[in-house]
PDB file of C-alpha atoms and ligand atoms in Angstrom:
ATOM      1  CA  UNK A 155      28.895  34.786  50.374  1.00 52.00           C
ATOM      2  CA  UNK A 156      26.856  35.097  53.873  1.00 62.00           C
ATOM      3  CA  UNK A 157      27.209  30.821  54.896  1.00 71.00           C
ATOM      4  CA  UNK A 158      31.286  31.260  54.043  1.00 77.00           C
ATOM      5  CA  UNK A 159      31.237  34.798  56.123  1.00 75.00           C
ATOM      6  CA  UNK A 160      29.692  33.157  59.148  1.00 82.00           C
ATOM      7  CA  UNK A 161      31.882  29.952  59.361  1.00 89.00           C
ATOM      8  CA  UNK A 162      34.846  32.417  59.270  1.00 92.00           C
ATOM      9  CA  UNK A 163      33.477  34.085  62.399  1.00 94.00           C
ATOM     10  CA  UNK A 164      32.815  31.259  63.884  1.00 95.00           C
ATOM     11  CA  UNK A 165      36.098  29.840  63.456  1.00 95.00           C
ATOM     12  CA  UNK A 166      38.045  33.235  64.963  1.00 96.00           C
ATOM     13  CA  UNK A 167      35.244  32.868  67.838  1.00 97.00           C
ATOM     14  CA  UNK A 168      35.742  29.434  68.319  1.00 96.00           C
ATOM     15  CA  UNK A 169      40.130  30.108  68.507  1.00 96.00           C
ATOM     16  CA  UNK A 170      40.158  33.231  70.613  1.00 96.00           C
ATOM     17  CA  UNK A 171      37.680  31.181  73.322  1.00 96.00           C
ATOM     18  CA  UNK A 172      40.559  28.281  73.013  1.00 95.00           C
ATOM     19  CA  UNK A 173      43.447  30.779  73.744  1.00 93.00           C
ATOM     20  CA  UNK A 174      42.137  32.933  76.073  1.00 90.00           C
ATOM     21  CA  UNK A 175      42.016  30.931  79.544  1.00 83.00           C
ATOM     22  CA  UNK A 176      39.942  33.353  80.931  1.00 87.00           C
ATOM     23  CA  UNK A 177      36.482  32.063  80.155  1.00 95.00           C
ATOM     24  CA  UNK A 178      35.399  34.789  78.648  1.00 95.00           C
ATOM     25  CA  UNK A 179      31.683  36.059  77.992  1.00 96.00           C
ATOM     26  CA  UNK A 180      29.861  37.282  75.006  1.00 97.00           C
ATOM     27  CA  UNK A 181      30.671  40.588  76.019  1.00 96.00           C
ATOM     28  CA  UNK A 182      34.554  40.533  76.502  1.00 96.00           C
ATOM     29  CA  UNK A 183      34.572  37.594  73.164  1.00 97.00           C
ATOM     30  CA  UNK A 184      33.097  40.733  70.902  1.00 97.00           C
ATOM     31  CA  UNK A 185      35.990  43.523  72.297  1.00 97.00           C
ATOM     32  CA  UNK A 186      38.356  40.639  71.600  1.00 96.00           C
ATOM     33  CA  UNK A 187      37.474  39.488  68.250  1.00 96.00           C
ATOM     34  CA  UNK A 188      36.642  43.275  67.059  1.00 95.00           C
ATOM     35  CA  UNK A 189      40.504  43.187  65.326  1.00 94.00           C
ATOM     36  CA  UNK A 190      40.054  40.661  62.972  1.00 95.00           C
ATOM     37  CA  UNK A 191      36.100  40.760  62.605  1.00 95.00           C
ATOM     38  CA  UNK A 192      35.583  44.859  62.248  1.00 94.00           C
ATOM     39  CA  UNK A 193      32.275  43.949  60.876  1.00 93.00           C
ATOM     40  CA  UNK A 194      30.667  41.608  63.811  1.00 95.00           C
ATOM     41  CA  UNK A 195      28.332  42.270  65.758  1.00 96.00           C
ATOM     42  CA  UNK A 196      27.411  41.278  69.503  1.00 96.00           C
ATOM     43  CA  UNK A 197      24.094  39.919  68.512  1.00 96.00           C
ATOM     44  CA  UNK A 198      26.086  37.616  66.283  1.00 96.00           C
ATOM     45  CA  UNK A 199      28.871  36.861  68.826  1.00 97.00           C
ATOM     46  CA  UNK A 200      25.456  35.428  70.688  1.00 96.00           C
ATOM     47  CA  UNK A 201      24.058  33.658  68.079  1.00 96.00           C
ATOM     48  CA  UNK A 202      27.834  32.012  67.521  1.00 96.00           C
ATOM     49  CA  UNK A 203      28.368  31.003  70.768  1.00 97.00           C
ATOM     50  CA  UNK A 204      24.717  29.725  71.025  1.00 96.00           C
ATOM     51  CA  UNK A 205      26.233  27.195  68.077  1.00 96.00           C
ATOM     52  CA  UNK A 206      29.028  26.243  69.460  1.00 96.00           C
ATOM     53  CA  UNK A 207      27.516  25.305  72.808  1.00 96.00           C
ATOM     54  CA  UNK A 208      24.817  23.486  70.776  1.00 96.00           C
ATOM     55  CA  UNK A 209      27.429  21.524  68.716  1.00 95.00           C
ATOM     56  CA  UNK A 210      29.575  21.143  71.322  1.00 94.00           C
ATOM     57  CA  UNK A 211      33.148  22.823  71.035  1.00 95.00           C
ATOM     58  CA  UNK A 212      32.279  25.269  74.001  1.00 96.00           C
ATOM     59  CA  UNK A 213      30.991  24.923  77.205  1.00 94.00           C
ATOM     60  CA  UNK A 214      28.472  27.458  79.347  1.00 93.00           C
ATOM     61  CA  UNK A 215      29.808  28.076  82.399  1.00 92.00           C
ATOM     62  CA  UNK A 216      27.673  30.133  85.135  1.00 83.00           C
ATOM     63  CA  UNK A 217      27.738  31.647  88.150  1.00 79.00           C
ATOM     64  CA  UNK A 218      24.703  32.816  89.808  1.00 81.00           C
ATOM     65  CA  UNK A 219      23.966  36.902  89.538  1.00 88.00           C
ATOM     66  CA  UNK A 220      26.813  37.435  86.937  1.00 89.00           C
ATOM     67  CA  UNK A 221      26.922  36.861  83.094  1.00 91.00           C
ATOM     68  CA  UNK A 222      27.362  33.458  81.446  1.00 94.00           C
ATOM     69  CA  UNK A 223      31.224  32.988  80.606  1.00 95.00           C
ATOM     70  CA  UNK A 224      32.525  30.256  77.687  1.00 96.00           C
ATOM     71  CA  UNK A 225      35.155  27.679  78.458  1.00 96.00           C
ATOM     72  CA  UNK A 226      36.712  26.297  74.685  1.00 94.00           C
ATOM     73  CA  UNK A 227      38.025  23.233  76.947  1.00 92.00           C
ATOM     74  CA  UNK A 228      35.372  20.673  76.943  1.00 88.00           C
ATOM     75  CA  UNK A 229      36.864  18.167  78.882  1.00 86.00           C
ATOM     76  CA  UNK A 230      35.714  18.175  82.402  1.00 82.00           C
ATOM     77  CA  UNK A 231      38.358  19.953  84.851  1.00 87.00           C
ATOM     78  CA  UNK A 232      38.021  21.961  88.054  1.00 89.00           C
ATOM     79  CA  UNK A 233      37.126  25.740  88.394  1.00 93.00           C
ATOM     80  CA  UNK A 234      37.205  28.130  90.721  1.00 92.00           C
ATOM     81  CA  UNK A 235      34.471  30.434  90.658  1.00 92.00           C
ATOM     82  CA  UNK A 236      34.296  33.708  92.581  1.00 93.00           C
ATOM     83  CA  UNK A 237      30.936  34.652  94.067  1.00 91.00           C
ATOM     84  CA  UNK A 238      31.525  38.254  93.824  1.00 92.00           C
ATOM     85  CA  UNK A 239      32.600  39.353  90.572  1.00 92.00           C
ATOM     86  CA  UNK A 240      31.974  35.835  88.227  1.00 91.00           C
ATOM     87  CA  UNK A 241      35.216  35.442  87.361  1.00 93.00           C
ATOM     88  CA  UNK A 242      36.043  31.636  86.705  1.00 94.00           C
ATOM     89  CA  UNK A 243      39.224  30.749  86.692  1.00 93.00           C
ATOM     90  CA  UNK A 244      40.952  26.916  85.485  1.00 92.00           C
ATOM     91  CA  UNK A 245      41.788  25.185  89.443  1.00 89.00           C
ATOM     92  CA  UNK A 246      45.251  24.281  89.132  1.00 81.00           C
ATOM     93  CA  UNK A 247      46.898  20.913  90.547  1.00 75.00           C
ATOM     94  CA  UNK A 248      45.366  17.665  91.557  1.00 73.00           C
ATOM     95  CA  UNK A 249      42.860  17.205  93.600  1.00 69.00           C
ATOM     96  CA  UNK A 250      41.637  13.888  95.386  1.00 69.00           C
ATOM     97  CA  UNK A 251      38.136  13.834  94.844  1.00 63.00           C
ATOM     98  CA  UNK A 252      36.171  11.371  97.705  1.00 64.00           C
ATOM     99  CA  UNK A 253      32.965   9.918  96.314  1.00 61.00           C
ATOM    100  CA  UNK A 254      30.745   8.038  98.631  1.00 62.00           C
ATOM    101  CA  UNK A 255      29.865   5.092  96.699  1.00 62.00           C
ATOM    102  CA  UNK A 256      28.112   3.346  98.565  1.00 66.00           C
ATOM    103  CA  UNK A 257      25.407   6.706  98.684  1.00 69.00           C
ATOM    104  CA  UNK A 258      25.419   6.150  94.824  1.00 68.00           C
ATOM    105  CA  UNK A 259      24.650   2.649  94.412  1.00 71.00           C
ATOM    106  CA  UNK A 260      21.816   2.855  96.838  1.00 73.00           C
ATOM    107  CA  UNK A 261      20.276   5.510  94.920  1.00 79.00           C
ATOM    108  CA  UNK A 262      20.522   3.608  92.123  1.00 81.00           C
ATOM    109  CA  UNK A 263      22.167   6.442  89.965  1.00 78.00           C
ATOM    110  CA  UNK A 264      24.829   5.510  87.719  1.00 76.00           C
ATOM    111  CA  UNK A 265      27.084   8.396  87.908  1.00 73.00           C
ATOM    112  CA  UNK A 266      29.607   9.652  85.552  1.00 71.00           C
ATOM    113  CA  UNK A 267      32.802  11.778  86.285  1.00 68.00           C
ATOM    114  CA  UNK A 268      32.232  14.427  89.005  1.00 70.00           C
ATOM    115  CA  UNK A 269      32.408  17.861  87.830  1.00 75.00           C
ATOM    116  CA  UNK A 270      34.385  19.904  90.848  1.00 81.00           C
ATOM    117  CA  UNK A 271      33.626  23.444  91.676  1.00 86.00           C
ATOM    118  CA  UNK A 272      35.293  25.404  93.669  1.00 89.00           C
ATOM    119  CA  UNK A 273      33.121  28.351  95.036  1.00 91.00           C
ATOM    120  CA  UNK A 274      34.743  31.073  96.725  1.00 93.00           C
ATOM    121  CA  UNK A 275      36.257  34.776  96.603  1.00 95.00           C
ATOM    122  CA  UNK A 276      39.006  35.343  94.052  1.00 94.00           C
ATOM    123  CA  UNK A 277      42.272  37.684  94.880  1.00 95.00           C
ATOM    124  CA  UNK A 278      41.435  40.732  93.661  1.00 95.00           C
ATOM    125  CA  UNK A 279      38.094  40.959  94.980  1.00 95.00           C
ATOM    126  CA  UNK A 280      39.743  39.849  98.326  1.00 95.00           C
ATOM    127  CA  UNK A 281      41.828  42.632  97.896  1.00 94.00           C
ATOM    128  CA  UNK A 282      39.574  45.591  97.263  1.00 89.00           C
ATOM    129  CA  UNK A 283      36.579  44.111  99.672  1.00 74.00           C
ATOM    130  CA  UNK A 284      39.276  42.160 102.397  1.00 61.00           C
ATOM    131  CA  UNK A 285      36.720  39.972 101.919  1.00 51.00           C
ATOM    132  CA  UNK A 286      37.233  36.133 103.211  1.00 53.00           C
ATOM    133  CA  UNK A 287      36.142  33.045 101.735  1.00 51.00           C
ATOM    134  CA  UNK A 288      33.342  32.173 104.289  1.00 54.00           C
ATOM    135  CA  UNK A 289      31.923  28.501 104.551  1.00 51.00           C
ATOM    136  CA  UNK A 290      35.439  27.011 103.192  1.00 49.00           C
ATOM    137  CA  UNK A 291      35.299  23.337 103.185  1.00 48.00           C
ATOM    138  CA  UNK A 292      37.959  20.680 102.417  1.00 46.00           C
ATOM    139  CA  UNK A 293      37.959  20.049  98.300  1.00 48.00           C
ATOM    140  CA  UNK A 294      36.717  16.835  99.246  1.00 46.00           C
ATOM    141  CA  UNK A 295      33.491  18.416 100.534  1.00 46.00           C
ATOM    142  CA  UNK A 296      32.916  19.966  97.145  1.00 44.00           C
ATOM    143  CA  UNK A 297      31.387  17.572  94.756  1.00 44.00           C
ATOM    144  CA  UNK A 298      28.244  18.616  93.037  1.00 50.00           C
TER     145      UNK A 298
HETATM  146 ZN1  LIG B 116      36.242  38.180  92.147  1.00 57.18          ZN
HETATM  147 ZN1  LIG B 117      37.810  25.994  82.312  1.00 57.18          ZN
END
């Protein structure tokens, strides 16, 4: 039965995205999955993820230049995000986040939670390039 065949794939898709906290993409989610779904293909790894973002139980996450990667945590929560090889990575600890209010009410936006990003260089490319993070501002500074 194809419809039963698919929601099985969807649902090892849908549990490998939650355990791994590596925000994987389509790519890495097919050599992942390849154990317990011999028979899947990338193209329907895509079309998958493409309904699970739709319904909601993943999120897209991108970074400019590099492939789109799939966090199974939908909550909002801070990322790091490394400009030169895409890796995302979960920010750990608390952060005080500084919104100027008064810059929203005069807009007259009503705004929701902020959704921090942390843009820089991660340690292993810092390692191989001895590359720095350039333009580092306090996390305050880094509301979108
Ligand atoms: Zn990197
Ligand atoms: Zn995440």
């Amino acid at each position: 039965m194809k419809t039963r065949r698919n929601t099985i794939q969807r649902r090892v898709l849908l549990e490998e995205i939650r355990k791994s906290r590596r925000h994987l993409t389509a790519a890495e989610l097919y050599e992942t999955v390849r154990d317990r779904l011999p028979r899947i293909s990338l193209g329907t790894v895509y079309r998958n993820l493409e309904i699970l973002t739709e319904s909601g139980e993943v999120s897209r996450l991108g970074v400019a230049g590099h492939e789109t990667r799939f966090d199974g945590v939908t909550e909002r929560h801070p990322h790091y995000r490394c400009r030169v090889c895409g890796r995302i990575d979960d920010a750990e600890g608390t952060f005080s986040v500084q919104i100027e209010a008064d810059i929203a009410a005069a807009s007259g936006w009503e705004l929701g939670a902020p959704s921090v990003e942390f843009e820089g260089v991660c340690p292993a490319c810092r390692a191989s390039t001895g590359a720095r993070p350039e333009g580092t501002r306090p996390p305050g500074d880094t509301v979108h």
